[in-house]
Amino acid sequence: MQITVVTLFPELVRAVMHSGMPRVAESQGAMALATVNPRDFAQDRHRTVDDRPFGGGPGMLLKPETLAAAIRAAKAENSEAAVWLLSPQGVRLDRDLVAAVATQPGLILVCGRYEGVDQRVVDALVDQEVSIGDYVLSGGELGAMVLIDAVVRRLPGVLGDAESVVQDSFETARLDHPHYTRPECWEDRAVPAVLLGGNHRVIEAWRAGQRGLNTARHRPDLFYGQGLDDRARAELTAAWAPEALWQTNEP
Ligand code: 9D3
C-alpha cells in the first residue's frame, strides 16, 4: 500500500513511521510511505503557507494554493489513492474503517494545522474527513500516524503468527485476556492455576472466557452488540464454570 502524507512537518511523520511496525512493513514492501510538504509549493520568498480567515476570528488557515498544489502532487505519485483529511469534524476512526482502507492500493492523508484549511480545498480535493476522537489535537499529524499504525498491522504478511492471534481477537471485537509471567507468586498474588497446568485446550477456553468477561465489563457495546449470542454464552460458561472444562483432561 502506497501512503502519502501531506504535512508541514514531514520529519515528525517520518521519525515515528520509520520505526516499529511501519518500518517492518516498509522493509517487506507491504507499505511505502512518502511525504509532500505544502511549503515546497509556496511562491513567495517567505514560503508562506497560511493566511488570516475572511470574516475575522482567531488563528490562521492553510492557504488554498499551496495546500492544493501539495495534494495534487501527492495524487500524481499515488494515483489510485483516496484523499482523506484528518480533521476534528471527520467520521470517527474505528476498526471497520481501518479494515476497509487496509484493502486499498493507496491512501493520501492530508494533515491540517492552525485553525484548519480553506473549505474550498476540502470541497474540491478531499474524499473524506476522518477524526481519531473527541479531543482537540494541534494538527492532523498525530491522527495520520495513528491511522497508519493501525492500517499497517492489517496489511497481509506484516505481522508474525504470534501477533496475528492478537489481531484476530481484535478483529472479532473482543478485548484481550489477562497475561502473567514469572514468578508464580508475586507479593502474595498467585498466577491463575489453570495457566500452570499445561493443558492448552483448557487454557484457551479459560482465556476466551476472560476475553468475554473483560469485554462485557469494559465494552458492553461490543459484547452485547448482537444480543447475547452463542459465542458470548460460550465465553460466559468458560468464565463462570471453568471446572467443567478442567475435568475434561484431554491434552
Ligand atoms: C481549538 C480549535 N478549534 C476551534 C473550535 C477547532 C480546531 C481546529 C483544528 C480543533 C482542532 C484542530 C486540529 N486538529 C486536527 O487537525 C485533528 C484532530 C483533532 O483535533 N481531534 C481528533 N482527531 C483529529 S484528526 C485531525
Short mmCIF file of C-alpha atoms and ligand atoms in Angstrom, two decimals:
data_model
loop_
_atom_site.label_atom_id
_atom_site.label_comp_id
_atom_site.label_asym_id
_atom_site.label_seq_id
_atom_site.Cartn_x
_atom_site.Cartn_y
_atom_site.Cartn_z
CA MET A 1 0.00 0.00 0.00
CA GLN A 2 1.30 3.41 -1.01
CA ILE A 3 0.68 6.06 1.70
CA THR A 4 1.42 9.73 1.02
CA VAL A 5 1.17 12.20 3.90
CA VAL A 6 0.69 15.89 3.07
CA THR A 7 2.19 17.73 6.04
CA LEU A 8 4.12 20.81 7.11
CA PHE A 9 6.06 18.52 9.49
CA PRO A 10 7.38 15.65 7.34
CA GLU A 11 10.27 14.96 9.75
CA LEU A 12 7.72 14.32 12.55
CA VAL A 13 5.81 11.79 10.47
CA ARG A 14 8.98 10.09 9.22
CA ALA A 15 10.56 9.82 12.68
CA VAL A 16 7.64 7.88 14.10
CA MET A 17 6.70 5.95 10.97
CA HIS A 18 10.17 4.74 10.17
CA SER A 19 10.34 2.80 13.42
CA GLY A 20 8.46 -0.19 14.77
CA MET A 21 5.76 -1.92 12.78
CA PRO A 22 5.58 0.60 9.92
CA ARG A 23 9.32 0.11 9.29
CA VAL A 24 8.82 -3.66 9.18
CA ALA A 25 6.00 -3.14 6.68
CA GLU A 26 8.19 -0.87 4.55
CA SER A 27 11.14 -3.28 4.57
CA GLN A 28 8.79 -6.09 3.47
CA GLY A 29 7.46 -3.95 0.64
CA ALA A 30 3.91 -4.15 2.05
CA MET A 31 3.81 -0.38 2.54
CA ALA A 32 5.62 2.59 1.03
CA LEU A 33 5.46 5.92 2.83
CA ALA A 34 6.09 9.32 1.21
CA THR A 35 5.55 12.88 2.40
CA VAL A 36 4.68 16.06 0.49
CA ASN A 37 5.23 19.45 2.15
CA PRO A 38 2.94 22.34 1.13
CA ARG A 39 5.84 24.68 1.96
CA ASP A 40 7.70 23.33 -1.07
CA PHE A 41 4.92 24.77 -3.24
CA ALA A 42 4.95 28.29 -1.76
CA GLN A 43 5.58 31.07 -4.25
CA ASP A 44 6.94 33.94 -2.12
CA ARG A 45 10.37 34.29 -0.57
CA HIS A 46 8.99 33.72 2.95
CA ARG A 47 7.50 30.42 1.72
CA THR A 48 4.12 31.38 3.23
CA VAL A 49 1.61 28.53 3.70
CA ASP A 50 -1.00 30.20 5.94
CA ASP A 51 -3.25 33.27 5.91
CA ARG A 52 -5.89 35.05 8.02
CA PRO A 53 -9.55 33.93 7.84
CA PHE A 54 -12.03 36.06 5.92
CA GLY A 55 -14.65 37.37 8.35
CA GLY A 56 -12.13 37.56 11.18
CA GLY A 57 -11.62 35.31 14.17
CA PRO A 58 -8.61 33.72 15.84
CA GLY A 59 -5.90 31.71 14.19
CA MET A 60 -4.69 31.12 10.68
CA LEU A 61 -5.74 28.81 7.85
CA LEU A 62 -3.72 26.81 5.37
CA LYS A 63 -3.74 28.78 2.10
CA PRO A 64 -5.64 27.07 -0.71
CA GLU A 65 -2.97 27.45 -3.43
CA THR A 66 -0.08 25.74 -1.61
CA LEU A 67 -2.22 23.05 0.02
CA ALA A 68 -3.95 22.22 -3.28
CA ALA A 69 -0.62 22.06 -5.13
CA ALA A 70 0.71 19.66 -2.49
CA ILE A 71 -2.38 17.43 -2.66
CA ARG A 72 -2.18 17.38 -6.47
CA ALA A 73 1.50 16.40 -6.31
CA ALA A 74 0.53 13.58 -3.93
CA LYS A 75 -2.21 12.45 -6.34
CA ALA A 76 0.26 12.47 -9.25
CA GLU A 77 2.53 9.97 -7.48
CA ASN A 78 -0.25 7.97 -5.75
CA SER A 79 -2.91 7.94 -8.44
CA GLU A 80 -5.22 5.20 -7.11
CA ALA A 81 -5.44 6.69 -3.63
CA ALA A 82 -8.41 8.30 -1.90
CA VAL A 83 -7.70 11.66 -0.24
CA TRP A 84 -8.51 11.74 3.47
CA LEU A 85 -8.27 14.92 5.56
CA LEU A 86 -7.50 14.42 9.25
CA SER A 87 -9.94 16.79 10.93
CA PRO A 88 -11.88 17.10 14.19
CA GLN A 89 -15.15 17.11 12.23
CA GLY A 90 -14.45 13.87 10.35
CA VAL A 91 -16.05 10.46 10.79
CA ARG A 92 -14.59 8.68 13.82
CA LEU A 93 -11.82 6.22 13.01
CA ASP A 94 -12.77 2.70 14.09
CA ARG A 95 -11.74 -0.87 13.27
CA ASP A 96 -14.20 -1.14 10.37
CA LEU A 97 -12.71 1.95 8.71
CA VAL A 98 -9.17 0.64 9.33
CA ALA A 99 -10.09 -2.76 7.86
CA ALA A 100 -11.71 -1.16 4.80
CA VAL A 101 -8.78 1.12 3.99
CA ALA A 102 -6.24 -1.69 4.51
CA THR A 103 -7.57 -3.33 1.32
CA GLN A 104 -6.96 -0.22 -0.82
CA PRO A 105 -3.90 0.21 -3.06
CA GLY A 106 -3.12 3.68 -1.76
CA LEU A 107 -4.08 6.46 0.62
CA ILE A 108 -3.32 10.19 0.78
CA LEU A 109 -3.55 11.68 4.27
CA VAL A 110 -3.79 15.47 4.48
CA CYS A 111 -2.79 16.96 7.84
CA GLY A 112 -4.33 20.28 8.81
CA ARG A 113 -2.55 22.73 11.10
CA TYR A 114 -3.56 26.06 12.66
CA GLU A 115 -7.33 26.64 12.79
CA GLY A 116 -7.89 24.44 9.73
CA VAL A 117 -7.93 24.55 5.95
CA ASP A 118 -9.78 26.68 3.38
CA GLN A 119 -13.14 24.94 2.80
CA ARG A 120 -12.83 25.17 -0.99
CA VAL A 121 -9.84 22.82 -0.93
CA VAL A 122 -11.89 20.33 1.08
CA ASP A 123 -14.77 20.61 -1.41
CA ALA A 124 -12.50 20.28 -4.46
CA LEU A 125 -9.95 17.65 -3.42
CA VAL A 126 -10.91 15.74 -0.26
CA ASP A 127 -12.91 12.48 -0.43
CA GLN A 128 -13.48 12.02 3.31
CA GLU A 129 -12.69 13.72 6.62
CA VAL A 130 -11.53 11.46 9.47
CA SER A 131 -11.20 12.19 13.21
CA ILE A 132 -9.44 9.96 15.76
CA GLY A 133 -11.66 11.01 18.69
CA ASP A 134 -13.41 13.77 20.57
CA TYR A 135 -10.47 15.75 21.92
CA VAL A 136 -8.53 18.66 20.46
CA LEU A 137 -5.17 17.99 18.83
CA SER A 138 -2.83 20.66 17.46
CA GLY A 139 -2.94 19.26 13.95
CA GLY A 140 -3.56 16.19 11.84
CA GLU A 141 -0.11 14.59 12.08
CA LEU A 142 -0.76 12.51 15.20
CA GLY A 143 -4.06 11.42 13.68
CA ALA A 144 -2.32 10.34 10.48
CA MET A 145 0.26 8.36 12.47
CA VAL A 146 -2.44 6.62 14.50
CA LEU A 147 -4.23 5.69 11.29
CA ILE A 148 -1.05 4.45 9.58
CA ASP A 149 -0.03 2.34 12.58
CA ALA A 150 -3.48 0.74 12.75
CA VAL A 151 -3.63 0.12 8.97
CA VAL A 152 -0.11 -1.32 8.71
CA ARG A 153 -0.98 -4.01 11.27
CA ARG A 154 -3.77 -5.14 8.96
CA LEU A 155 -1.67 -5.44 5.79
CA PRO A 156 -1.22 -9.07 4.67
CA GLY A 157 2.04 -10.64 5.86
CA VAL A 158 3.20 -7.77 8.09
CA LEU A 159 2.59 -9.43 11.46
CA GLY A 160 4.16 -12.69 12.59
CA ASP A 161 1.99 -15.61 13.70
CA ALA A 162 2.03 -14.69 17.39
CA GLU A 163 0.69 -11.22 16.79
CA SER A 164 -1.87 -12.37 14.24
CA VAL A 165 -3.65 -14.13 17.09
CA VAL A 166 -3.94 -10.84 18.97
CA GLN A 167 -5.16 -9.26 15.77
CA ASP A 168 -7.82 -11.97 15.50
CA SER A 169 -9.31 -11.19 18.89
CA PHE A 170 -9.42 -7.51 17.97
CA GLU A 171 -10.97 -8.25 14.59
CA THR A 172 -13.71 -10.23 16.28
CA ALA A 173 -14.45 -7.38 18.69
CA ARG A 174 -13.10 -8.79 21.94
CA LEU A 175 -10.71 -7.18 24.41
CA ASP A 176 -7.68 -9.18 25.48
CA HIS A 177 -7.43 -11.73 28.29
CA PRO A 178 -5.04 -11.03 31.23
CA HIS A 179 -1.38 -12.03 30.89
CA TYR A 180 1.05 -13.37 33.50
CA THR A 181 4.77 -14.14 33.59
CA ARG A 182 7.16 -15.41 36.27
CA PRO A 183 7.26 -15.57 39.27
CA GLU A 184 4.27 -17.82 40.00
CA CYS A 185 3.65 -15.85 43.19
CA TRP A 186 4.45 -12.13 43.34
CA GLU A 187 3.76 -10.08 46.51
CA ASP A 188 1.18 -12.66 47.67
CA ARG A 189 -0.57 -12.66 44.29
CA ALA A 190 -0.70 -16.04 42.55
CA VAL A 191 -0.92 -16.71 38.83
CA PRO A 192 -4.27 -18.42 37.99
CA ALA A 193 -3.67 -22.15 38.45
CA VAL A 194 -5.16 -23.05 35.08
CA LEU A 195 -2.18 -21.40 33.34
CA LEU A 196 0.33 -23.59 35.19
CA GLY A 197 -1.31 -26.89 34.21
CA GLY A 198 -0.10 -27.07 30.63
CA ASN A 199 -3.45 -28.18 29.18
CA HIS A 200 -3.58 -25.88 26.19
CA ARG A 201 -7.17 -26.66 25.25
CA VAL A 202 -8.32 -25.70 28.76
CA ILE A 203 -6.03 -22.66 28.82
CA GLU A 204 -7.50 -21.40 25.56
CA ALA A 205 -11.04 -21.92 26.87
CA TRP A 206 -10.16 -20.00 30.05
CA ARG A 207 -8.63 -17.18 28.01
CA ALA A 208 -11.72 -16.98 25.78
CA GLY A 209 -13.84 -16.73 28.93
CA GLN A 210 -11.63 -13.96 30.31
CA ARG A 211 -11.82 -12.06 26.99
CA GLY A 212 -15.60 -12.34 27.15
CA LEU A 213 -15.71 -11.11 30.77
CA ASN A 214 -13.29 -8.27 30.04
CA THR A 215 -15.37 -7.20 27.06
CA ALA A 216 -18.71 -7.49 28.90
CA ARG A 217 -17.35 -5.40 31.76
CA HIS A 218 -15.41 -2.71 29.88
CA ARG A 219 -17.14 -2.64 26.49
CA PRO A 220 -20.72 -3.85 26.86
CA ASP A 221 -21.46 -2.23 23.49
CA LEU A 222 -19.13 -4.76 21.83
CA PHE A 223 -20.21 -7.74 23.92
CA TYR A 224 -23.96 -7.30 23.61
CA GLY A 225 -23.85 -5.79 20.10
CA GLN A 226 -25.94 -8.60 18.56
CA GLY A 227 -27.64 -9.55 21.80
CA LEU A 228 -26.21 -12.41 23.89
CA ASP A 229 -25.17 -14.66 21.00
CA ASP A 230 -23.83 -18.24 21.08
CA ARG A 231 -20.24 -17.08 21.32
CA ALA A 232 -20.92 -14.78 24.26
CA ARG A 233 -22.79 -17.61 26.00
CA ALA A 234 -19.84 -19.98 25.48
CA GLU A 235 -17.40 -17.40 26.85
CA LEU A 236 -19.51 -16.81 29.94
CA THR A 237 -19.75 -20.57 30.52
CA ALA A 238 -15.97 -20.88 30.29
CA ALA A 239 -15.55 -17.93 32.67
CA TRP A 240 -18.10 -18.97 35.31
CA ALA A 241 -17.78 -22.77 35.22
CA PRO A 242 -14.15 -23.49 34.38
CA GLU A 243 -14.20 -26.69 36.48
CA ALA A 244 -16.49 -28.19 33.83
CA LEU A 245 -13.64 -27.70 31.37
CA TRP A 246 -10.85 -28.71 33.74
CA GLN A 247 -12.47 -32.09 34.27
CA THR A 248 -12.08 -32.95 30.59
CA ASN A 249 -8.40 -33.77 30.97
CA GLU A 250 -7.56 -34.41 27.33
CA PRO A 251 -4.26 -32.67 26.48
C1 9D3 B 1 -9.42 24.81 19.25
C2 9D3 B 1 -9.64 25.00 17.81
N1 9D3 B 1 -10.99 24.54 17.43
C3 9D3 B 1 -11.93 25.66 17.45
C4 9D3 B 1 -13.28 25.24 17.85
C5 9D3 B 1 -11.01 23.93 16.09
C6 9D3 B 1 -9.88 23.04 15.77
C7 9D3 B 1 -9.10 23.28 14.66
C8 9D3 B 1 -8.06 22.43 14.35
C9 9D3 B 1 -9.58 21.96 16.57
C10 9D3 B 1 -8.51 21.12 16.25
C11 9D3 B 1 -7.74 21.36 15.15
C12 9D3 B 1 -6.60 20.47 14.81
N2 9D3 B 1 -6.99 19.06 14.89
C13 9D3 B 1 -6.81 18.21 13.89
O1 9D3 B 1 -6.31 18.59 12.86
C14 9D3 B 1 -7.27 16.84 14.02
C15 9D3 B 1 -7.95 16.16 15.08
C16 9D3 B 1 -8.40 16.58 16.36
O2 9D3 B 1 -8.21 17.72 16.81
N3 9D3 B 1 -9.06 15.67 17.14
C17 9D3 B 1 -9.29 14.39 16.75
N4 9D3 B 1 -8.90 13.94 15.58
C18 9D3 B 1 -8.24 14.82 14.75
S1 9D3 B 1 -7.67 14.45 13.25
C19 9D3 B 1 -7.08 15.97 12.97
#
